[in-house]
Amino acid sequence: MKKSVKILWITVLSLTGVFLLLILLVNFRIIGSMPSMETLENPRAALASEVIAEDGTILGKYYQVDRSSSDYNEISKNVINALIATEDVRFYEHSGIDPYATIAIPFYLAVGKKRGSSTITQQLALNLQADNTGAQRASNIVKRSFQKMQEWLIAVRLERNFTKQEIITLYLNTVPFGDNVYGIENGARTFFSKDAGHLSIEEAATLVAMLKGTNLYNPRRNPKAALDRRNTVIELMEKNDFITEPEANAAKSKPIVLRYNKIDHNKGLAPYFREVLRDELKDWCKNHKKADGSEYNLYRDGLKIYTTINPRMQLYAEEAVAHHLKDLQKVFAAQSNIKSGSVWKNWQSYIDRYMKESDRYKAMKDDEASDEQIKQAFNTPVKMKVFAWKSFTEPELNELDTIMTPIDSIKYMRAILQAGFMALDPESGEVKAWVGGPDFRYFKNDHVAKTRRQVGSTFKPFLYCFAIMNGMSPSTMLPNEPVSFPKYNWTLSRNSEGSVGGSISMAGALAKSLNLVSAYLIKQLGPQAVADFAKNKIGFNADIPPYPSISLGTPEISLYEMLQAYTMFPARGIITKPIYITRIEDRNGNILQTTAPEKREVISENESYTMVKMMQGVTGPGGTSARLRFRYGIQSEVAGKTGTTNDNTDGWFLGFTPQLLAGAWVGCENNFLHFSTTTNGQGANTGLPIWAYFFQKLYADKTLKIDDKATFAIPQSINSEFYQNFEENYKPPAEADDQGNGDANDYIMDVNEAEAEADKAAREREKEKQKENKDKPAPSTAPKAAYPAQPTKPQ
């Protein structure tokens, strides 16, 4: 044997031995990061967790990479054929490594051409490594060589443990399609708004074409390059007999028609709800373990969170909030102190704080800019985008390109009116709609569950309910007189609109939201007893201090908690905790948790119905919500309560029909930014219209089965003979104003003087009554109102 031949054989055998040794070292994980057999047998590509609405539509996702998963039979044959024709035409013939393609590589390199030899199985191996270890295709030739060996070994193992259908399915569930979208199902939904099983030839070819370069062949970014590459894929499908020539020609003649719908957490339905839900799910993941003892990962484990949100109701709720705020913002912005900026005169510390919280300030601080440079920058006009109402049906349009100083932009954005709105089924507690603010892109604070504000007169139904429980009735006549609380050094001298004197039925006082009557009731019942009822019986988590002022709604409570408490009125005395998750499943459909309603009886059925009838008076003639009828045309049975706080800072309306309970809050983030008049700032003008617009849409959409003819059910224990037509003790004027907590002029701090005036007024009225009654027949003992008789209290 010639020496040269001998050297050649030694070299070949040595290289082969080294290669086999490296293969063994890699295989047994002595070098490299070869995944274990257990990992390969149970591949777990990172899957986005999905938030699913009541009707099965996807509201949103939580992900690090936006990935979905499909079964083989859920993927169009067009996709599978396009993939095999383009990436691995001998897929069904090899066992993970294509020997022909591998052997051909040196010859292609010799003539200066590049040729990929990776089979679909090898590409899957690389994708799985990326999922399990974060490894990406290496650029260094030595590292890439080790990586290639791992791919070969993993590919062979995959072929031994999975069928060809399982391999191609797993591959299509792991590949990227650009825009941080992973998996064929997600790709189909994102680019064509359809599921992967219904992709046409040209659509399938477009997606498969992107695998060659997710940015280069992205049809949204590079339509010409994407079209050319798509047509190449179609030609390869024809060449390899997956489609006929006429089918290929027809597909190539069509343009790429995108229906792009990328799920963005800032966009889509219910973004505020999804963010609140995200925080809750993070805690859930920490407290629940998988079979291996590890915690669930919200961003990788592909959880399916089924919710109670009704997409149609959610859309109508978002449109109702936007519809009203768009108009109301014009009125607020035209207010002189807002328009001129003078409202900020005494609040410079807030401006400084918001400036320091801004990204601009933090970036300049990181660049070591001086305070003087930062101040100058914040007072220099620059181009920027700000939120501005342009459309209540197209949220994307609500932006304005403008030039202003960063300081002025802070003042401008803080003066945008905020809102919270929630609707739920009071019987089941299922939340149907949740709107936490005007636009999640610009305003992240959720005003349904996360914000607590003074509730104003929306607290009064609890006070009146406690009075009913303690023997009073809707027709009980109450004095509309100054009320003093010597123990608390507190006297309410008049109602905020200026009225004082006379008497009124309890039902009439609630309808007109008279503060003097509320103060009288809490004096009779005791502030401590009312506070205990609110805290211990109703179950408020918010602080309810035992002071007389709670009768006017001074406690700070969230909209979510208020609506939970209000469920006891339409739900026959039973409070139902709102629920918005029905069940949570893992990626394989195994149920991890289900949610059942939490109910507890708080008041009797008769007492709840009595309150329903009284609260219907709020929406009747002379009530604070009368405009619900004459302005918004809502003629169905509605009970509710407006609420307005001091200086018209917060506006509320909580209302319910026999089928649905909903509530709205409107105000600014800062309490010193508020309407200057009650006409504009009261709950009937701020919160109520949102409620009205929402129910207008519900009644118009018959598919929702919200019946405008539904009536509140009368308890069986109540006999109709107890009912008569309710008549006010005086003719109601136009709609009453809800004056809120009142202002300083309504209060007298000299208690003795106030009490003396109140006593004097009472004596004079008594004399007048005695004089009037001399020539009058004895009054009838029949009740004035169509309300149930109060049941006898057990001793």
XYZ file of N, CA, C and O in Angstrom, residues 260-391:
528
model
N -55.210 41.523 8.679
C -54.273 41.494 9.799
C -54.977 41.834 11.096
O -55.687 42.836 11.202
N -54.786 40.988 12.102
C -55.439 41.188 13.391
C -54.529 40.689 14.503
O -54.773 39.673 15.120
N -53.468 41.440 14.736
C -52.519 41.071 15.787
C -53.105 41.439 17.139
O -53.505 42.576 17.369
N -53.189 40.452 18.026
C -53.702 40.719 19.366
C -52.645 41.479 20.165
O -51.578 40.965 20.438
N -52.970 42.714 20.492
C -52.084 43.588 21.252
C -52.755 43.846 22.595
O -53.936 44.177 22.657
N -51.997 43.712 23.685
C -52.618 43.868 24.999
C -53.161 45.276 25.211
O -54.070 45.485 26.009
N -52.623 46.243 24.482
C -53.128 47.609 24.605
C -54.409 47.808 23.808
O -55.086 48.815 23.959
N -54.715 46.868 22.918
C -55.855 47.023 22.028
C -56.825 45.869 22.249
O -56.663 45.056 23.135
N -57.826 45.822 21.395
C -58.793 44.747 21.498
C -59.801 45.018 22.597
O -59.778 46.045 23.275
N -60.710 44.070 22.775
C -61.752 44.213 23.776
C -61.207 44.021 25.192
O -60.314 43.221 25.421
N -61.775 44.754 26.101
C -61.552 44.599 27.545
C -60.087 44.633 27.983
O -59.657 43.794 28.765
N -59.287 45.608 27.545
C -57.878 45.636 27.969
C -57.711 45.880 29.470
O -56.800 45.323 30.084
N -58.570 46.706 30.064
C -58.469 46.943 31.511
C -58.798 45.659 32.274
O -58.116 45.318 33.245
N -59.821 44.972 31.835
C -60.191 43.704 32.471
C -59.053 42.706 32.355
O -58.703 42.018 33.328
N -58.447 42.613 31.182
C -57.366 41.640 30.978
C -56.159 41.946 31.862
O -55.461 41.027 32.298
N -55.922 43.226 32.122
C -54.787 43.587 32.975
C -55.068 43.243 34.435
O -54.197 42.749 35.148
N -56.295 43.511 34.901
C -56.675 43.116 36.252
C -56.611 41.597 36.380
O -56.124 41.051 37.382
N -57.089 40.911 35.351
C -57.073 39.449 35.344
C -55.643 38.923 35.375
O -55.352 37.930 36.047
N -54.733 39.590 34.660
C -53.328 39.166 34.638
C -52.749 39.138 36.060
O -52.091 38.174 36.451
N -52.998 40.199 36.830
C -52.484 40.255 38.207
C -53.046 39.113 39.046
O -52.329 38.500 39.843
N -54.319 38.824 38.866
C -54.938 37.732 39.626
C -54.358 36.380 39.203
O -54.126 35.506 40.045
N -54.117 36.212 37.915
C -53.591 34.938 37.424
C -52.144 34.707 37.846
O -51.730 33.568 38.046
N -51.381 35.779 37.977
C -50.012 35.632 38.481
C -50.029 35.035 39.886
O -49.227 34.144 40.203
N -50.934 35.534 40.721
C -51.059 34.965 42.070
C -51.542 33.522 42.008
O -51.088 32.675 42.786
N -52.460 33.257 41.088
C -52.978 31.891 40.945
C -51.839 30.938 40.578
O -51.742 29.830 41.129
N -50.982 31.356 39.674
C -49.868 30.508 39.240
C -48.904 30.208 40.398
O -48.356 29.108 40.496
N -48.708 31.184 41.274
C -47.811 30.982 42.420
C -48.383 29.973 43.408
O -47.635 29.271 44.096
N -49.694 29.904 43.474
C -50.343 29.066 44.484
C -50.823 27.719 43.952
O -51.465 26.967 44.689
N -50.544 27.433 42.677
C -50.956 26.157 42.103
C -49.752 25.487 41.454
O -48.973 26.138 40.743
N -49.606 24.208 41.703
C -48.442 23.464 41.231
C -48.825 22.472 40.136
O -49.918 21.904 40.137
N -47.877 22.258 39.239
C -48.031 21.221 38.215
C -47.674 19.857 38.807
O -47.246 19.763 39.963
N -47.842 18.807 38.000
C -47.593 17.448 38.486
C -46.149 17.274 38.950
O -45.868 16.493 39.867
N -45.217 18.021 38.324
C -43.810 17.890 38.709
C -43.434 18.774 39.899
O -42.268 18.851 40.282
N -44.428 19.473 40.469
C -44.174 20.300 41.642
C -43.808 21.741 41.337
O -43.713 22.553 42.253
N -43.602 22.067 40.069
C -43.235 23.435 39.704
C -44.483 24.301 39.561
O -45.595 23.801 39.393
N -44.272 25.611 39.627
C -45.393 26.539 39.489
C -45.792 26.670 38.024
O -44.979 26.493 37.120
N -47.051 26.987 37.801
C -47.491 27.283 36.441
C -46.896 28.618 35.996
O -46.706 29.525 36.801
N -46.612 28.694 34.706
C -46.079 29.917 34.111
C -47.143 30.491 33.182
O -47.498 29.871 32.178
N -47.641 31.661 33.526
C -48.722 32.272 32.756
C -48.325 32.515 31.307
O -49.175 32.477 30.411
N -47.034 32.741 31.056
C -46.575 33.143 29.729
C -46.092 31.978 28.862
O -45.835 32.162 27.677
N -45.946 30.778 29.447
C -45.391 29.661 28.682
C -46.227 28.379 28.720
O -46.039 27.506 27.886
N -47.144 28.284 29.659
C -47.815 27.008 29.872
C -49.129 26.844 29.130
O -49.818 25.836 29.279
N -49.503 27.832 28.320
C -50.674 27.662 27.465
C -51.974 27.458 28.221
O -52.838 26.680 27.800
N -52.143 28.164 29.330
C -53.390 28.055 30.083
C -54.544 28.655 29.277
O -54.357 29.592 28.503
N -55.723 28.116 29.475
C -56.923 28.665 28.856
C -57.828 29.156 29.976
O -58.293 28.368 30.797
N -58.047 30.457 30.001
C -58.837 31.075 31.059
C -60.192 31.459 30.472
O -60.300 32.395 29.664
N -61.213 30.733 30.864
C -62.562 30.983 30.361
C -63.245 32.004 31.262
O -63.312 31.829 32.484
N -63.746 33.067 30.662
C -64.325 34.174 31.422
C -65.807 34.344 31.111
O -66.349 33.739 30.185
N -66.448 35.196 31.892
C -67.882 35.465 31.739
C -68.150 36.663 30.831
O -69.313 37.004 30.591
N -67.109 37.318 30.347
C -67.287 38.533 29.551
C -68.048 38.213 28.263
O -67.688 37.297 27.518
N -69.107 38.975 28.017
C -69.875 38.843 26.780
C -69.324 39.845 25.775
O -69.389 41.055 26.010
N -68.756 39.390 24.658
C -68.098 40.322 23.722
C -69.000 41.438 23.211
O -68.550 42.577 23.063
N -70.260 41.132 22.943
C -71.170 42.173 22.456
C -71.421 43.217 23.543
O -71.372 44.419 23.292
N -71.696 42.741 24.745
C -71.916 43.687 25.841
C -70.658 44.500 26.120
O -70.732 45.697 26.423
N -69.512 43.853 26.023
C -68.255 44.560 26.248
C -68.058 45.658 25.212
O -67.669 46.781 25.547
N -68.327 45.334 23.960
C -68.211 46.335 22.896
C -69.175 47.490 23.139
O -68.798 48.666 23.025
N -70.423 47.178 23.493
C -71.410 48.227 23.740
C -71.001 49.083 24.942
O -71.217 50.298 24.947
N -70.429 48.449 25.960
C -69.983 49.199 27.140
C -68.846 50.146 26.784
O -68.845 51.314 27.196
N -67.881 49.672 26.005
C -66.756 50.527 25.615
C -67.238 51.684 24.746
O -66.773 52.821 24.891
N -68.176 51.403 23.848
C -68.712 52.464 23.000
C -69.533 53.459 23.822
O -69.498 54.667 23.544
N -70.269 52.963 24.820
C -71.077 53.866 25.659
C -70.186 54.814 26.445
O -70.473 56.026 26.541
N -69.105 54.288 27.020
C -68.159 55.131 27.761
C -67.549 56.169 26.830
O -67.507 57.376 27.145
N -67.095 55.724 25.673
C -66.457 56.649 24.732
C -67.450 57.678 24.199
O -67.121 58.867 24.056
N -68.658 57.228 23.888
C -69.696 58.118 23.352
C -69.940 59.297 24.295
O -69.955 60.462 23.881
N -70.119 58.981 25.568
C -70.440 60.051 26.517
C -69.219 60.905 26.864
O -69.307 62.141 26.907
N -68.077 60.252 27.121
C -66.891 61.027 27.503
C -66.456 61.960 26.382
O -65.943 63.054 26.641
N -66.631 61.536 25.143
C -66.265 62.379 24.008
C -67.009 63.713 24.061
O -66.419 64.781 23.839
N -68.298 63.669 24.374
C -69.094 64.904 24.458
C -68.843 65.644 25.766
O -68.755 66.874 25.794
N -68.746 64.891 26.857
C -68.569 65.517 28.166
C -67.218 66.212 28.272
O -67.093 67.255 28.935
N -66.199 65.664 27.603
C -64.864 66.265 27.657
C -64.861 67.670 27.062
O -64.144 68.553 27.546
N -65.669 67.890 26.039
C -65.747 69.221 25.431
C -66.250 70.246 26.451
O -65.733 71.362 26.543
N -67.265 69.841 27.220
C -67.824 70.743 28.233
C -66.791 71.016 29.315
O -66.604 72.160 29.743
N -66.101 69.979 29.738
C -65.113 70.123 30.804
C -63.925 70.967 30.342
O -63.453 71.842 31.070
N -63.451 70.711 29.119
C -62.285 71.443 28.603
C -62.596 72.923 28.385
O -61.693 73.770 28.426
N -63.883 73.249 28.155
C -64.271 74.644 27.935
C -64.422 75.419 29.233
O -64.549 76.652 29.223
N -64.385 74.730 30.352
C -64.497 75.380 31.662
C -63.317 76.336 31.830
O -62.165 75.971 31.563
N -63.568 77.522 32.300
C -62.548 78.575 32.261
C -61.257 78.190 32.985
O -60.158 78.425 32.468
N -61.356 77.585 34.171
C -60.121 77.277 34.911
C -59.351 76.125 34.282
O -58.138 76.016 34.475
N -60.040 75.274 33.531
C -59.354 74.181 32.825
C -58.721 74.717 31.546
O -57.555 74.438 31.234
N -59.484 75.515 30.830
C -59.008 76.064 29.556
C -57.789 76.959 29.739
O -56.828 76.901 28.961
N -57.806 77.765 30.799
C -56.690 78.691 31.040
C -55.528 78.044 31.783
O -54.417 78.574 31.805
N -55.799 76.924 32.436
C -54.766 76.262 33.226
C -54.643 76.823 34.633
O -53.789 76.380 35.412
N -55.520 77.760 34.986
C -55.423 78.387 36.311
C -55.727 77.411 37.444
O -55.362 77.663 38.594
N -56.381 76.306 37.119
C -56.709 75.318 38.136
C -55.462 74.733 38.788
O -55.495 74.233 39.918
N -54.330 74.820 38.066
C -53.075 74.253 38.572
C -52.291 75.242 39.445
O -51.221 74.889 39.951
N -52.828 76.439 39.642
C -52.094 77.504 40.334
C -51.562 77.068 41.697
O -50.417 77.393 42.058
N -52.360 76.335 42.446
C -51.964 75.943 43.805
C -51.495 74.493 43.905
O -51.420 73.948 45.015
N -51.198 73.903 42.762
C -50.874 72.476 42.780
C -49.553 72.179 42.063
O -49.408 71.158 41.404
N -48.587 73.065 42.193
C -47.306 72.910 41.526
C -46.594 71.629 41.965
O -45.879 70.993 41.181
N -46.777 71.232 43.217
C -46.108 70.018 43.706
C -46.539 68.787 42.917
O -45.750 67.863 42.700
N -47.797 68.776 42.484
C -48.279 67.651 41.670
C -47.609 67.644 40.301
O -47.228 66.596 39.785
N -47.469 68.815 39.712
C -46.813 68.905 38.397
C -45.376 68.402 38.500
O -44.892 67.651 37.644
N -44.667 68.830 39.555
C -43.285 68.373 39.760
C -43.225 66.855 39.916
O -42.334 66.197 39.371
N -44.184 66.314 40.638
C -44.214 64.861 40.857
C -44.451 64.113 39.545
O -43.758 63.146 39.230
N -45.421 64.578 38.752
C -45.718 63.888 37.490
C -44.567 64.030 36.505
O -44.311 63.123 35.704
N -43.885 65.155 36.562
C -42.722 65.351 35.704
C -41.651 64.308 36.045
O -41.087 63.659 35.155
N -41.387 64.107 37.340
C -40.349 63.178 37.772
C -40.735 61.715 37.518
O -39.872 60.847 37.442
N -42.034 61.455 37.375
C -42.483 60.096 37.090
C -42.458 59.779 35.608
O -42.631 58.612 35.219
N -42.221 60.781 34.756
C -42.297 60.577 33.308
C -41.051 59.890 32.769
O -39.955 59.977 33.341
N -41.210 59.209 31.642
C -40.080 58.546 30.977
C -39.058 59.570 30.495
O -37.853 59.305 30.523
N -39.533 60.719 30.065
C -38.632 61.770 29.563
C -37.679 62.211 30.675
O -36.473 62.324 30.466
N -38.229 62.440 31.853
C -37.403 62.879 32.986
C -36.380 61.810 33.358
O -35.194 62.105 33.570
N -36.829 60.554 33.438
C -35.935 59.467 33.826
C -34.816 59.276 32.812
O -33.664 59.019 33.176
N -35.160 59.427 31.520
C -34.139 59.284 30.478
C -33.108 60.396 30.578
O -31.896 60.149 30.439
N -33.543 61.622 30.842
C -32.608 62.736 30.965
C -31.746 62.580 32.211
O -30.558 62.931 32.199
N -32.322 62.057 33.278
C -31.543 61.801 34.486
C -30.473 60.735 34.224
O -29.328 60.855 34.692
N -30.854 59.706 33.461
C -29.888 58.654 33.111
C -28.742 59.217 32.280
O -27.613 58.724 32.346
N -29.056 60.249 31.475
C -28.023 60.890 30.653
C -27.285 61.975 31.429
O -26.508 62.744 30.844
N -27.550 62.040 32.748
C -26.877 62.964 33.649
C -27.122 64.430 33.304
O -26.246 65.279 33.452
N -28.347 64.731 32.835
C -28.704 66.122 32.568
C -28.918 66.849 33.898
O -29.364 66.261 34.885
N -28.610 68.114 33.931
C -28.787 68.905 35.156
C -30.266 69.247 35.339
O -31.063 69.165 34.394
N -30.616 69.655 36.557
C -32.007 70.040 36.825
C -32.431 71.209 35.954
O -33.589 71.280 35.512
N -31.512 72.119 35.711
C -31.825 73.274 34.876
C -32.088 72.858 33.432
O -33.014 73.360 32.773
N -31.295 71.920 32.926
C -31.498 71.418 31.558
C -32.839 70.690 31.447
O -33.550 70.835 30.452
N -33.166 69.925 32.468
C -34.438 69.198 32.457
C -35.606 70.178 32.491
O -36.575 70.033 31.733
N -35.494 71.189 33.338
C -36.561 72.185 33.438
C -36.756 72.897 32.107
O -37.891 73.124 31.665
N -35.639 73.236 31.456
C -35.722 73.910 30.168
C -36.373 73.003 29.122
O -37.213 73.445 28.323
N -35.996 71.714 29.141
C -36.553 70.764 28.179
C -38.060 70.598 28.367
O -38.820 70.512 27.390
N -38.504 70.587 29.619
C -39.926 70.398 29.885
C -40.746 71.649 29.586
O -41.977 71.576 29.551
N -40.093 72.751 29.359
C -40.798 73.978 29.007
C -40.539 74.395 27.563
O -40.847 75.530 27.176
N -39.994 73.477 26.777
C -39.721 73.734 25.360
C -40.711 72.937 24.506
O -40.825 71.713 24.668
N -41.439 73.583 23.604
C -42.413 72.862 22.768
C -41.720 71.806 21.896
O -40.660 72.057 21.310
N -42.323 70.631 21.818
C -41.803 69.541 20.987
C -42.977 68.828 20.328
O -44.120 68.937 20.758
N -42.672 68.084 19.265
C -43.702 67.274 18.619
C -44.021 66.072 19.497
O -43.133 65.448 20.063
N -45.296 65.741 19.582
C -45.695 64.586 20.382
C -47.091 64.126 19.980
O -47.829 64.843 19.309
N -47.413 62.927 20.418
C -48.762 62.393 20.266
C -49.445 62.441 21.629
O -48.846 62.067 22.632
N -50.687 62.902 21.659
C -51.467 62.896 22.894
C -52.827 62.291 22.605
O -53.260 62.192 21.457
N -53.494 61.885 23.654
C -54.845 61.364 23.506
C -55.805 62.499 23.209
O -55.715 63.577 23.798
N -56.725 62.261 22.282
C -57.766 63.247 21.980
C -58.971 62.514 21.432
O -58.832 61.612 20.595
N -60.162 62.897 21.886
C -61.382 62.237 21.419
C -61.701 62.652 19.985
O -61.861 63.830 19.692
N -61.758 61.676 19.102
C -62.182 61.924 17.723
C -63.324 61.000 17.317
O -64.150 61.352 16.492
N -63.347 59.799 17.885
C -64.369 58.823 17.515
C -64.676 57.927 18.705
O -63.764 57.547 19.443
